[in-house]
Tab-separated table of C-alpha atoms in Angstrom:
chain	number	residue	atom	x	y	z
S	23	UNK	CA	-58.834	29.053	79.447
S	24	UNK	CA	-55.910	28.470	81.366
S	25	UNK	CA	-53.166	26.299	80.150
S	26	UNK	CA	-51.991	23.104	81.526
S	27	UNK	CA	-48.384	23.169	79.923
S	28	UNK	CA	-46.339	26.460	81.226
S	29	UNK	CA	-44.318	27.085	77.874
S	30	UNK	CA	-42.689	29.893	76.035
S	31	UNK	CA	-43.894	31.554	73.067
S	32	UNK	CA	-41.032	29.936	71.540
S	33	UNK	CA	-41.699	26.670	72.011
S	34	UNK	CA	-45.054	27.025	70.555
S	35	UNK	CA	-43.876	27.754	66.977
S	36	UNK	CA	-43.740	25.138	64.274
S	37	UNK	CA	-40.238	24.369	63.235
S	38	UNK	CA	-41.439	24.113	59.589
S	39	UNK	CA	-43.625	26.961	58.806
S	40	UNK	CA	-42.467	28.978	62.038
S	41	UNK	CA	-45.883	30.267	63.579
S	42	UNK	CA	-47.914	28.799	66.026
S	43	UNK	CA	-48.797	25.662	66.067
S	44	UNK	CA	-52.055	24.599	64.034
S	45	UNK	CA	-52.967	20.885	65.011
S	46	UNK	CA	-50.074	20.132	66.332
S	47	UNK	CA	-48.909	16.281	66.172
S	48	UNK	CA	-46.152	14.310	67.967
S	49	UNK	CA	-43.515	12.187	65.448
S	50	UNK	CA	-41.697	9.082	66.872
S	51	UNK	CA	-38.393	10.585	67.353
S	52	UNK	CA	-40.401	13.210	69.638
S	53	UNK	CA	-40.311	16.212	67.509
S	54	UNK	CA	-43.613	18.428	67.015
S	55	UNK	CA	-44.808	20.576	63.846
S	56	UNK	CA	-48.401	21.697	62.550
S	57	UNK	CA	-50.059	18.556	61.218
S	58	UNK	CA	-50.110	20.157	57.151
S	59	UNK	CA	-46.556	21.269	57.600
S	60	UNK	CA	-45.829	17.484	58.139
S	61	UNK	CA	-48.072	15.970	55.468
S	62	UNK	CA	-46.736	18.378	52.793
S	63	UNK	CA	-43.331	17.829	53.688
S	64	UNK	CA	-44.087	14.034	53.306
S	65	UNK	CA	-45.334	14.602	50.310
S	66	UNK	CA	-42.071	17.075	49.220
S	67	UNK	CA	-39.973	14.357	50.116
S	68	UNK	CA	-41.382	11.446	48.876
S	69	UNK	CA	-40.612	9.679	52.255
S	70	UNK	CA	-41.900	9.682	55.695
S	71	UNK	CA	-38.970	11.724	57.270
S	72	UNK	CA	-39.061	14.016	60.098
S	73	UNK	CA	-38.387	17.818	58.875
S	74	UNK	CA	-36.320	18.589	61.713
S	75	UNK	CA	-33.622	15.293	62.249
S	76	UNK	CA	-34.819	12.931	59.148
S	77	UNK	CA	-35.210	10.524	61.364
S	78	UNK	CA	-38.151	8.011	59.361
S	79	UNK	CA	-41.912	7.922	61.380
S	80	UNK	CA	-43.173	4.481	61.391
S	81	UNK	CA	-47.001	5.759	61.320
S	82	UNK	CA	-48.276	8.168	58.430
S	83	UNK	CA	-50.719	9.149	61.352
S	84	UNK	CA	-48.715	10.818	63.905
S	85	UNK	CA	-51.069	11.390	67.121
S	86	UNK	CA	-52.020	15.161	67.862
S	87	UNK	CA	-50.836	16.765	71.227
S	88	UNK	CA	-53.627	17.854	72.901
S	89	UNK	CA	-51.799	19.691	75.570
S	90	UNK	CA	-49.700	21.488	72.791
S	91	UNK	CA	-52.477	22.236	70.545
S	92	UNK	CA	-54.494	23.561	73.322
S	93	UNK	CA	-51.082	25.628	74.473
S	94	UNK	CA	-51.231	26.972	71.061
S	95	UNK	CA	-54.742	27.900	70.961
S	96	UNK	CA	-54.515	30.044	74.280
S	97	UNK	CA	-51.629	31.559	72.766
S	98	UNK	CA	-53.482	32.621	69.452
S	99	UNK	CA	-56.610	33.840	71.920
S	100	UNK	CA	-54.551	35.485	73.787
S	101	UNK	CA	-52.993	37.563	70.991
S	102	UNK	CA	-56.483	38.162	69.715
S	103	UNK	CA	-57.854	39.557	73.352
S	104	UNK	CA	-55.098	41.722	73.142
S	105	UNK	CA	-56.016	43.111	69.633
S	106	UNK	CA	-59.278	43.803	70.856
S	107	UNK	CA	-58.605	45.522	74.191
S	108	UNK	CA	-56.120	47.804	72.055
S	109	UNK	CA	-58.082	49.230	69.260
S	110	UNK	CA	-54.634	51.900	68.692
S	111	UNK	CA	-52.922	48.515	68.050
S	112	UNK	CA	-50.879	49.567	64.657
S	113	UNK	CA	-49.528	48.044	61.770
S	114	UNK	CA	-45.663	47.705	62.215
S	115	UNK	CA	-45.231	48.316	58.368
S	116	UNK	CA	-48.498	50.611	57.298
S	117	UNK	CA	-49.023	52.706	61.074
S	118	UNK	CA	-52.526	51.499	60.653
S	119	UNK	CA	-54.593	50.347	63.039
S	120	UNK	CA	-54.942	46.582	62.779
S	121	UNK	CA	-58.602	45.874	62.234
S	122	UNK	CA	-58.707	42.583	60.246
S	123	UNK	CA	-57.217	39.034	60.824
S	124	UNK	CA	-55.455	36.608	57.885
S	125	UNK	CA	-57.411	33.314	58.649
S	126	UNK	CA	-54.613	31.615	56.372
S	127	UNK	CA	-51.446	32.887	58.045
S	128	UNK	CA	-53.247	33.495	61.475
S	129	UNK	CA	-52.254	37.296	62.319
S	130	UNK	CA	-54.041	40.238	62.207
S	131	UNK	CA	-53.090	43.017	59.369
S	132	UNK	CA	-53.965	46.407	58.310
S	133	UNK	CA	-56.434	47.581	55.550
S	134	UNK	CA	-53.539	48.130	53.308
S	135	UNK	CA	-51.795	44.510	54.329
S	136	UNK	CA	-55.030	43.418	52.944
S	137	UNK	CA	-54.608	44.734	49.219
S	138	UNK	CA	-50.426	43.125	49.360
S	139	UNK	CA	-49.362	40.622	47.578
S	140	UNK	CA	-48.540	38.469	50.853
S	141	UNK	CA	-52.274	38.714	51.775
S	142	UNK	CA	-54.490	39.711	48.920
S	143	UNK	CA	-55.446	36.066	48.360
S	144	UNK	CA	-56.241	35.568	51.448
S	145	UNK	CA	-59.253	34.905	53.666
S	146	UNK	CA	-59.677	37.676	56.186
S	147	UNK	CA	-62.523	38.896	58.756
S	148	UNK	CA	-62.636	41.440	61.957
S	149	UNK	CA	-60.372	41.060	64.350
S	150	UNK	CA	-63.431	41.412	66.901
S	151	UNK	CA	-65.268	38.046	64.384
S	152	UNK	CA	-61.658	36.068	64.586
S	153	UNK	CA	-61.056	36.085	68.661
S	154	UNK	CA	-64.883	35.484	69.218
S	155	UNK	CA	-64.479	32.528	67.099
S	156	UNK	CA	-61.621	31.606	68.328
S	157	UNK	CA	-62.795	31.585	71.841
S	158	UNK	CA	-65.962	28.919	70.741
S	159	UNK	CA	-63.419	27.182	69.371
S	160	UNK	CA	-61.328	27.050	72.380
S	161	UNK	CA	-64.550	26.143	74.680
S	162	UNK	CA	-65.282	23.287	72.250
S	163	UNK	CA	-62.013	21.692	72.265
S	164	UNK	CA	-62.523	21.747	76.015
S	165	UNK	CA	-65.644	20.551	76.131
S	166	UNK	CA	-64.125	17.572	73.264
S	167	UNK	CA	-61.242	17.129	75.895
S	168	UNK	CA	-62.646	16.610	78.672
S	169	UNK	CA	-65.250	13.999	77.250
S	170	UNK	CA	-62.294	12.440	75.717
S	171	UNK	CA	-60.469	11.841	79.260
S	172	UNK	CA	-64.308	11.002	80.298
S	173	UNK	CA	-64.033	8.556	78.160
S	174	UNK	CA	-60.282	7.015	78.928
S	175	UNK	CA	-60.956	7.070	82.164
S	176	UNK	CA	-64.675	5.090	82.359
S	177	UNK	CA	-62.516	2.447	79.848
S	178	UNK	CA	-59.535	2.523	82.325
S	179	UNK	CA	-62.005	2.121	86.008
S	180	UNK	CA	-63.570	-0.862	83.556
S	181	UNK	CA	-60.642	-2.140	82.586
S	182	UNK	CA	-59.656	-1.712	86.515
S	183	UNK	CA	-62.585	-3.805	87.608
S	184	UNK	CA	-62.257	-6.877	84.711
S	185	UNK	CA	-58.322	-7.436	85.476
S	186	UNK	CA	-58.806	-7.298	89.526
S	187	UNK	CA	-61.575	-9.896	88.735
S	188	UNK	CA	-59.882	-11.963	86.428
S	189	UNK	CA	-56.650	-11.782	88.990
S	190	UNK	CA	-59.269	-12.809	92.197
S	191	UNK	CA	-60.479	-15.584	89.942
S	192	UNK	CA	-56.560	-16.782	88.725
S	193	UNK	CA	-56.243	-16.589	92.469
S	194	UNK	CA	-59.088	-18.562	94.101
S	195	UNK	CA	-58.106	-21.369	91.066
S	196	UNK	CA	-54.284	-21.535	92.236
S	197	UNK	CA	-55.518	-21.824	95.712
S	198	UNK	CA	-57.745	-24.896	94.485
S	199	UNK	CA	-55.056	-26.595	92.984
S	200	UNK	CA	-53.216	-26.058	95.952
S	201	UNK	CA	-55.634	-27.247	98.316
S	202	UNK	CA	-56.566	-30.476	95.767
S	203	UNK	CA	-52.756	-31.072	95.777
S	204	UNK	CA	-52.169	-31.080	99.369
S	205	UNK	CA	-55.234	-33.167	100.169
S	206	UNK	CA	-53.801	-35.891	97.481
S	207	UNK	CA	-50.651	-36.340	99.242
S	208	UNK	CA	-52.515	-36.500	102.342
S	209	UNK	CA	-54.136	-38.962	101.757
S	210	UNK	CA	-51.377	-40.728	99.723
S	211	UNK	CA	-48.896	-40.068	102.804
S	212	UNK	CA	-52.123	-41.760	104.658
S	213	UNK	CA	-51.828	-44.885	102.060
S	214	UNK	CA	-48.307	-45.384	102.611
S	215	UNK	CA	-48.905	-45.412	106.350
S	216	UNK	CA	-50.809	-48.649	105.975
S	217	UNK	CA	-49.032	-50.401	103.046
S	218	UNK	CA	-45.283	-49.892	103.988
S	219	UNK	CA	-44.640	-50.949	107.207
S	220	UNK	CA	-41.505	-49.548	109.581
S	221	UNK	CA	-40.492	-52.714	111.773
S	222	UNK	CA	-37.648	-53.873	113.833
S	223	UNK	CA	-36.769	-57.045	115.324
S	224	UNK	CA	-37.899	-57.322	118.986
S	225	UNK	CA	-34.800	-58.737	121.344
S	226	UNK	CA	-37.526	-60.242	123.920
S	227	UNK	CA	-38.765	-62.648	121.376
S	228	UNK	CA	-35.109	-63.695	120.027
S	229	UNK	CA	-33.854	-67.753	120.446
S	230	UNK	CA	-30.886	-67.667	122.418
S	231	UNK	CA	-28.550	-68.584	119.272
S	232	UNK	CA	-29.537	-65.850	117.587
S	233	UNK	CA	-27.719	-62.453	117.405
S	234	UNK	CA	-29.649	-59.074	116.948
S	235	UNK	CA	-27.547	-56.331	115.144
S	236	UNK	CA	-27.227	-52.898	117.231
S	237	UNK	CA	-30.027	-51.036	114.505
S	238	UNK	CA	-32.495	-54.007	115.155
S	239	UNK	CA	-32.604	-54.890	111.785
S	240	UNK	CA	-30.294	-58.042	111.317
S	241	UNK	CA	-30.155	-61.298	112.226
S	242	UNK	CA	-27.824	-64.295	112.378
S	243	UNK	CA	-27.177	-67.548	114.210
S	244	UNK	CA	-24.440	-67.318	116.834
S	245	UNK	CA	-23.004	-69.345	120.088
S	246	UNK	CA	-26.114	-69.317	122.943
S	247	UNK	CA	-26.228	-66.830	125.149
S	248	UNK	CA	-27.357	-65.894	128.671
S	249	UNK	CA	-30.851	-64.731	127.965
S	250	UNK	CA	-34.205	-64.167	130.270
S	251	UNK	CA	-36.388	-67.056	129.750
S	252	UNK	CA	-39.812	-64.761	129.467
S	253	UNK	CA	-43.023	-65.940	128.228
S	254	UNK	CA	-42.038	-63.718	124.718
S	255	UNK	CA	-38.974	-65.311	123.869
S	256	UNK	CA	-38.776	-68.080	121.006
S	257	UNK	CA	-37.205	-71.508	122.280
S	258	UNK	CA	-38.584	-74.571	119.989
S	259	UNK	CA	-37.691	-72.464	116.827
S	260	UNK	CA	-34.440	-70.434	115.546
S	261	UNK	CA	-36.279	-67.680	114.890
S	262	UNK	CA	-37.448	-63.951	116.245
S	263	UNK	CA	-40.208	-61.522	116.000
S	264	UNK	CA	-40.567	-58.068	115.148
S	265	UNK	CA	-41.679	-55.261	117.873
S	266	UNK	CA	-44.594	-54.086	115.959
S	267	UNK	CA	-47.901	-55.979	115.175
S	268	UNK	CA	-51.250	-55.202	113.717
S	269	UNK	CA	-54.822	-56.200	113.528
S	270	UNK	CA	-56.132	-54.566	110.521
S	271	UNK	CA	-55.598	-52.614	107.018
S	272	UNK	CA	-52.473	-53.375	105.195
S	273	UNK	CA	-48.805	-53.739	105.857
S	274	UNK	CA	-46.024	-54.231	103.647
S	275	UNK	CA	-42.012	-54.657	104.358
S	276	UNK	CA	-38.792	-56.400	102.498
S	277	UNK	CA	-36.303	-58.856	103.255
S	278	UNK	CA	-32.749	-59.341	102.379
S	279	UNK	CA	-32.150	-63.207	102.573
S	280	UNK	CA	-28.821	-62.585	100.696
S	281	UNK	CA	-27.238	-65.588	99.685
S	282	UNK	CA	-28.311	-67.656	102.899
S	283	UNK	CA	-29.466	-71.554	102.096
S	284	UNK	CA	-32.043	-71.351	104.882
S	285	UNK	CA	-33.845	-69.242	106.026
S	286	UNK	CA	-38.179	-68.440	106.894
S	287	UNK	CA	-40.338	-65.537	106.788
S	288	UNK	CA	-43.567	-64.268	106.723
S	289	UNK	CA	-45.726	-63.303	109.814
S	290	UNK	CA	-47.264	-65.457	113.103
S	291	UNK	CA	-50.004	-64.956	115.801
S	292	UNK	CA	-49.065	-62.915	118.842
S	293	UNK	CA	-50.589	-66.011	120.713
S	294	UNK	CA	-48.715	-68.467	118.506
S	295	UNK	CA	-46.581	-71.147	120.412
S	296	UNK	CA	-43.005	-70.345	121.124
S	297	UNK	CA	-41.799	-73.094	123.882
S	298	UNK	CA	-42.930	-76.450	122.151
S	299	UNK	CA	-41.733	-78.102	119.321
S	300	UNK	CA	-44.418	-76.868	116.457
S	301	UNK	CA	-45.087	-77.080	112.680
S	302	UNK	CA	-45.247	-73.755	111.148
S	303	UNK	CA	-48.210	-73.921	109.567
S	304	UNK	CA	-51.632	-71.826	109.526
S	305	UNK	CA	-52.993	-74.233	112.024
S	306	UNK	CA	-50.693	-73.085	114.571
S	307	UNK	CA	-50.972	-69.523	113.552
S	308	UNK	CA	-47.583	-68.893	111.120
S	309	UNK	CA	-48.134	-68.057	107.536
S	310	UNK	CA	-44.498	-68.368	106.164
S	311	UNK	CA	-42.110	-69.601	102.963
S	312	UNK	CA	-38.975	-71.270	103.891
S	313	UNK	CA	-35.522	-72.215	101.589
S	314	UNK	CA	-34.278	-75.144	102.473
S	315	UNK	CA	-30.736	-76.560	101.773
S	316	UNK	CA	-29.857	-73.871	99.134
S	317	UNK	CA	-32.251	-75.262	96.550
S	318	UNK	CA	-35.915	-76.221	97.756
S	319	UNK	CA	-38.411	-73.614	98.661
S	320	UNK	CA	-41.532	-74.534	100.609
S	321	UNK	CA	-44.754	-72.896	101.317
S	322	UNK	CA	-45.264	-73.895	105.058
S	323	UNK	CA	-48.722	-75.257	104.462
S	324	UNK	CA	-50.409	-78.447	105.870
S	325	UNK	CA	-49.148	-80.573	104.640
S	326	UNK	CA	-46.460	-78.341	103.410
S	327	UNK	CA	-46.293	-77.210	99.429
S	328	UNK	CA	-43.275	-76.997	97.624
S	329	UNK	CA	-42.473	-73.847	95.352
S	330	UNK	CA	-41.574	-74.210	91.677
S	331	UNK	CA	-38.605	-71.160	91.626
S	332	UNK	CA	-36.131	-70.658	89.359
S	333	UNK	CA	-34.326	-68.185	90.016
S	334	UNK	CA	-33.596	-67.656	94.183
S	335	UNK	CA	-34.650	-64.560	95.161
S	336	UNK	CA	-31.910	-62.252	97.255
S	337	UNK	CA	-35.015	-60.180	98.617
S	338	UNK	CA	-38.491	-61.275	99.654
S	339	UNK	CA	-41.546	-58.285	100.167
S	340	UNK	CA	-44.247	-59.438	101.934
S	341	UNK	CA	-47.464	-57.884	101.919
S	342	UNK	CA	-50.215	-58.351	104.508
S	343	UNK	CA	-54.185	-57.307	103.724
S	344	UNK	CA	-55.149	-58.586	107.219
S	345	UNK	CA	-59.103	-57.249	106.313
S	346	UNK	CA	-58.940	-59.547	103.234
S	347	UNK	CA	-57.079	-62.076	105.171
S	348	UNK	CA	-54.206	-62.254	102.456
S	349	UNK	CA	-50.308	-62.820	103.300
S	350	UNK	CA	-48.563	-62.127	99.673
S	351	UNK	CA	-44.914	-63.463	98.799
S	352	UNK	CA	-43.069	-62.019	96.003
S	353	UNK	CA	-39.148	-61.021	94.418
S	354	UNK	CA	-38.930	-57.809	95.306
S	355	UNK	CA	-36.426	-57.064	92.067
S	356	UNK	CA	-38.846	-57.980	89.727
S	357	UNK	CA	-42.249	-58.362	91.815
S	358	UNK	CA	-42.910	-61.509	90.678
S	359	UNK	CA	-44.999	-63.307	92.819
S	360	UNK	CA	-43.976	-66.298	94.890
S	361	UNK	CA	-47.172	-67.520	97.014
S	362	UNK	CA	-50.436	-66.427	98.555
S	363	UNK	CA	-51.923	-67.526	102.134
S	364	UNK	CA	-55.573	-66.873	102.455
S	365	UNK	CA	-56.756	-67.071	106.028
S	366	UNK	CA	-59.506	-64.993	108.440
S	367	UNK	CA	-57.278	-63.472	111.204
S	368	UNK	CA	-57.916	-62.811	114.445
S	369	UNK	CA	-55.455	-61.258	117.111
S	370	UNK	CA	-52.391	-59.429	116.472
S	371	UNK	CA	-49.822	-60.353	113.622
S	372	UNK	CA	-46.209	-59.890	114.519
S	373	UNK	CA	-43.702	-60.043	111.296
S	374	UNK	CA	-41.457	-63.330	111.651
S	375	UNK	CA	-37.971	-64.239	111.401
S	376	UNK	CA	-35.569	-67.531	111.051
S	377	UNK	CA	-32.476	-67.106	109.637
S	378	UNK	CA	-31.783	-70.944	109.375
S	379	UNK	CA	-27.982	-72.814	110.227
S	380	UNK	CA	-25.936	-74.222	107.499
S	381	UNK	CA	-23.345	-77.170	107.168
S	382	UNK	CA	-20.883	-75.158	109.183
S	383	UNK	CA	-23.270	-74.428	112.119
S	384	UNK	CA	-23.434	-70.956	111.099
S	385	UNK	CA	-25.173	-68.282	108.909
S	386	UNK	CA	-23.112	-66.741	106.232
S	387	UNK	CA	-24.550	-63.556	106.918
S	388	UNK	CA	-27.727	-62.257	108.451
S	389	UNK	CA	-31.126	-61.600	106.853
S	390	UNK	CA	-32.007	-58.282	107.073
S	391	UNK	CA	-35.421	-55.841	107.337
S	392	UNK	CA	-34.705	-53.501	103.792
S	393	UNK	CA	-35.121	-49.714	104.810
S	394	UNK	CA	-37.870	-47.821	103.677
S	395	UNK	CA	-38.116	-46.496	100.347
S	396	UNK	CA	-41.376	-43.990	100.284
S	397	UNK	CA	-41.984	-42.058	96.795
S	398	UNK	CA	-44.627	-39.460	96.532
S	399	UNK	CA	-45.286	-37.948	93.054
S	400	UNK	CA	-47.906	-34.892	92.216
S	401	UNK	CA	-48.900	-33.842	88.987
């Protein structure tokens, strides 16, 4: 049998007993010897210790090297093949020829090496007996090794097969989350879309004392100005619309009334009056709170209702369910709600405006559309 590790001679003797290796095993600080040599030097010692550099073995089972052992057997057959090819083989100290082979020290010997003291003990048997023997022995540590690796590698395509599934499976359920996770914002990103509202004022729609700030999200009383008289714009009240309506799901946006004394919000009818002197009430299609003189807030009902407020609000959210036919005040600092409309729209809803005149004949400062604040969280 040829062998699979191309060594010396040299390498193949035990450092302990020096002959070739019988069982050979493998310590933890790499060095080899024959597996008795070991044990009875463990045993000498009193302490698992490696004969060669002391170093200590953590296992009192050291693995066997199967390509060493089975470098060692071919080495042994070998030496026997040769025996028996060379029947003048001779004794090196008796010139006889060597016929018989030690089974304890593993060489073959003389007749008279027999009857020495080094050998007389021992067990011994034809040279022709020992290399037949040792050539069944040889074939059946083959035959062992090979179902061995048979063995390791049916447990190793197995173990193949169960990781790559349990990977494929780790996989597909990452990709679920994934998916789940990315449909949830979706359809939160979809939510938001309805319930917070991006709006700006609309210039068209603006009474001619009123100022619009460059970003279309301020406004303030001012001197009149030159303005178009179209059917859009706002003349009985002080007041302006936003550019964006809607007829259906919900709407939300915020107001910063600051630290006006007048002012009105809320929403009106695209088809609402804007030329005559009105009410702004339900009835003629606004749904809006108003402050009034710095102290008295009013829900612009009919008749109108007054509001029982302690604490002034500096921003107003409104929130518009125009399905459920719901226009919903409330402090946007601490949500606290301020009044309700109920109503059954029809037509378009545009976002409404007034920012009021005080004793001067002027607004402090404008009231403003708050920018959007949009939060998404995943878990």
């Amino acid at each position: 049998m040829a062998s699979s590790v191309s060594v010396s001679e040299e390498d193949l003797l035990c450092p302990v007993c020096h002959k070739i290796f019988s069982f050979p095993v493998t310590l933890k600080c790499g060095h080899n010897t024959c597996k008795v040599c070991v044990q009875t030097f463990w045993e000498w010692r009193g302490s698992r210790e490696c004969p060669v550099c002391r170093r200590e073995s953590s296992s009192d089972r050291p693995p066997i090297d199967l390509e060493l052992k089975i470098a060692a057997d071919e080495l042994k057959q070998q030496k026997l093949e040769r025996l028996t090819l060379s029947p003048d083989a001779q004794c090196g100290l008796h010139h006889e020829q060597l016929k018989l082979f030690c089974v304890i020290d593993q060489e073959p010997i003389c007749i008279i090496c027999q009857t020495s003291k080094k050998h007389r003990l021992h067990i011994c048997c034809p040279v022709e007996e020992a290399a037949l023997e040792r050539k069944v022995q040889a074939e059946q540590t083959e035959r062992q090794i090979k179902r061995e690796f048979m063995k390791l590698h049916t447990f190793l395509r197995d173990e193949e097969v169960a990781r790559v599934k349990a990977l494929r499976e780790e996989e597909e359920k990452k990709i679920q989350i994934v998916k789940e996770k990315i449909e949830s914002i979706t359809k939160k990103i979809a939510l938001l879309s309805y319930t917070i509202t991006p709006i700006s004022l609309d210039p068209n729609t603006a009474h001619p004392n009123l100022t619009i700030g460059l970003e279309l999200t301020g406004v303030k009383y001012n001197s009149k100005q030159k303005v178009p008289d179209n059917p859009e714009r706002c003349i009985s009240r002080l007041s302006v619309m936003a550019a964006q309506g809607f007829s259906s799901e919900k709407h939300s946006w915020e107001v910063d009334v600051g630290e006006n004394k007048d002012w009105c919000i809320g929403v009106a009818k695209e088809s609402a009056p804007r030329k005559k002197s009105i009410f702004l009430n339900p009835e003629e299609g606004f749904w809006v709170i108003a402050l009034c003189n710095g102290d008295t807030f009013w829900a612009q009902t009919d008749p109108r209702t007054r509001l029982d407020i302690k604490k002034r609000p500096q921003k107003v959210k409104v929130e518009v369910n125009y399905n459920k036919g719901k226009v919903v005040f409330l402090n946007a600092v601490d949500m606290k709600k301020i009044y309700t409309f109920k109503h059954k729209f029809t037509g378009k809803l545009f976002p409404y405006f007034s920012p009021g005149v005080n004793g001067e004949g002027k607004s402090p400062c404008p009231i403003k559309i708050c920018p959007l604040k949009v939060s998404i969280t995943t878990e």
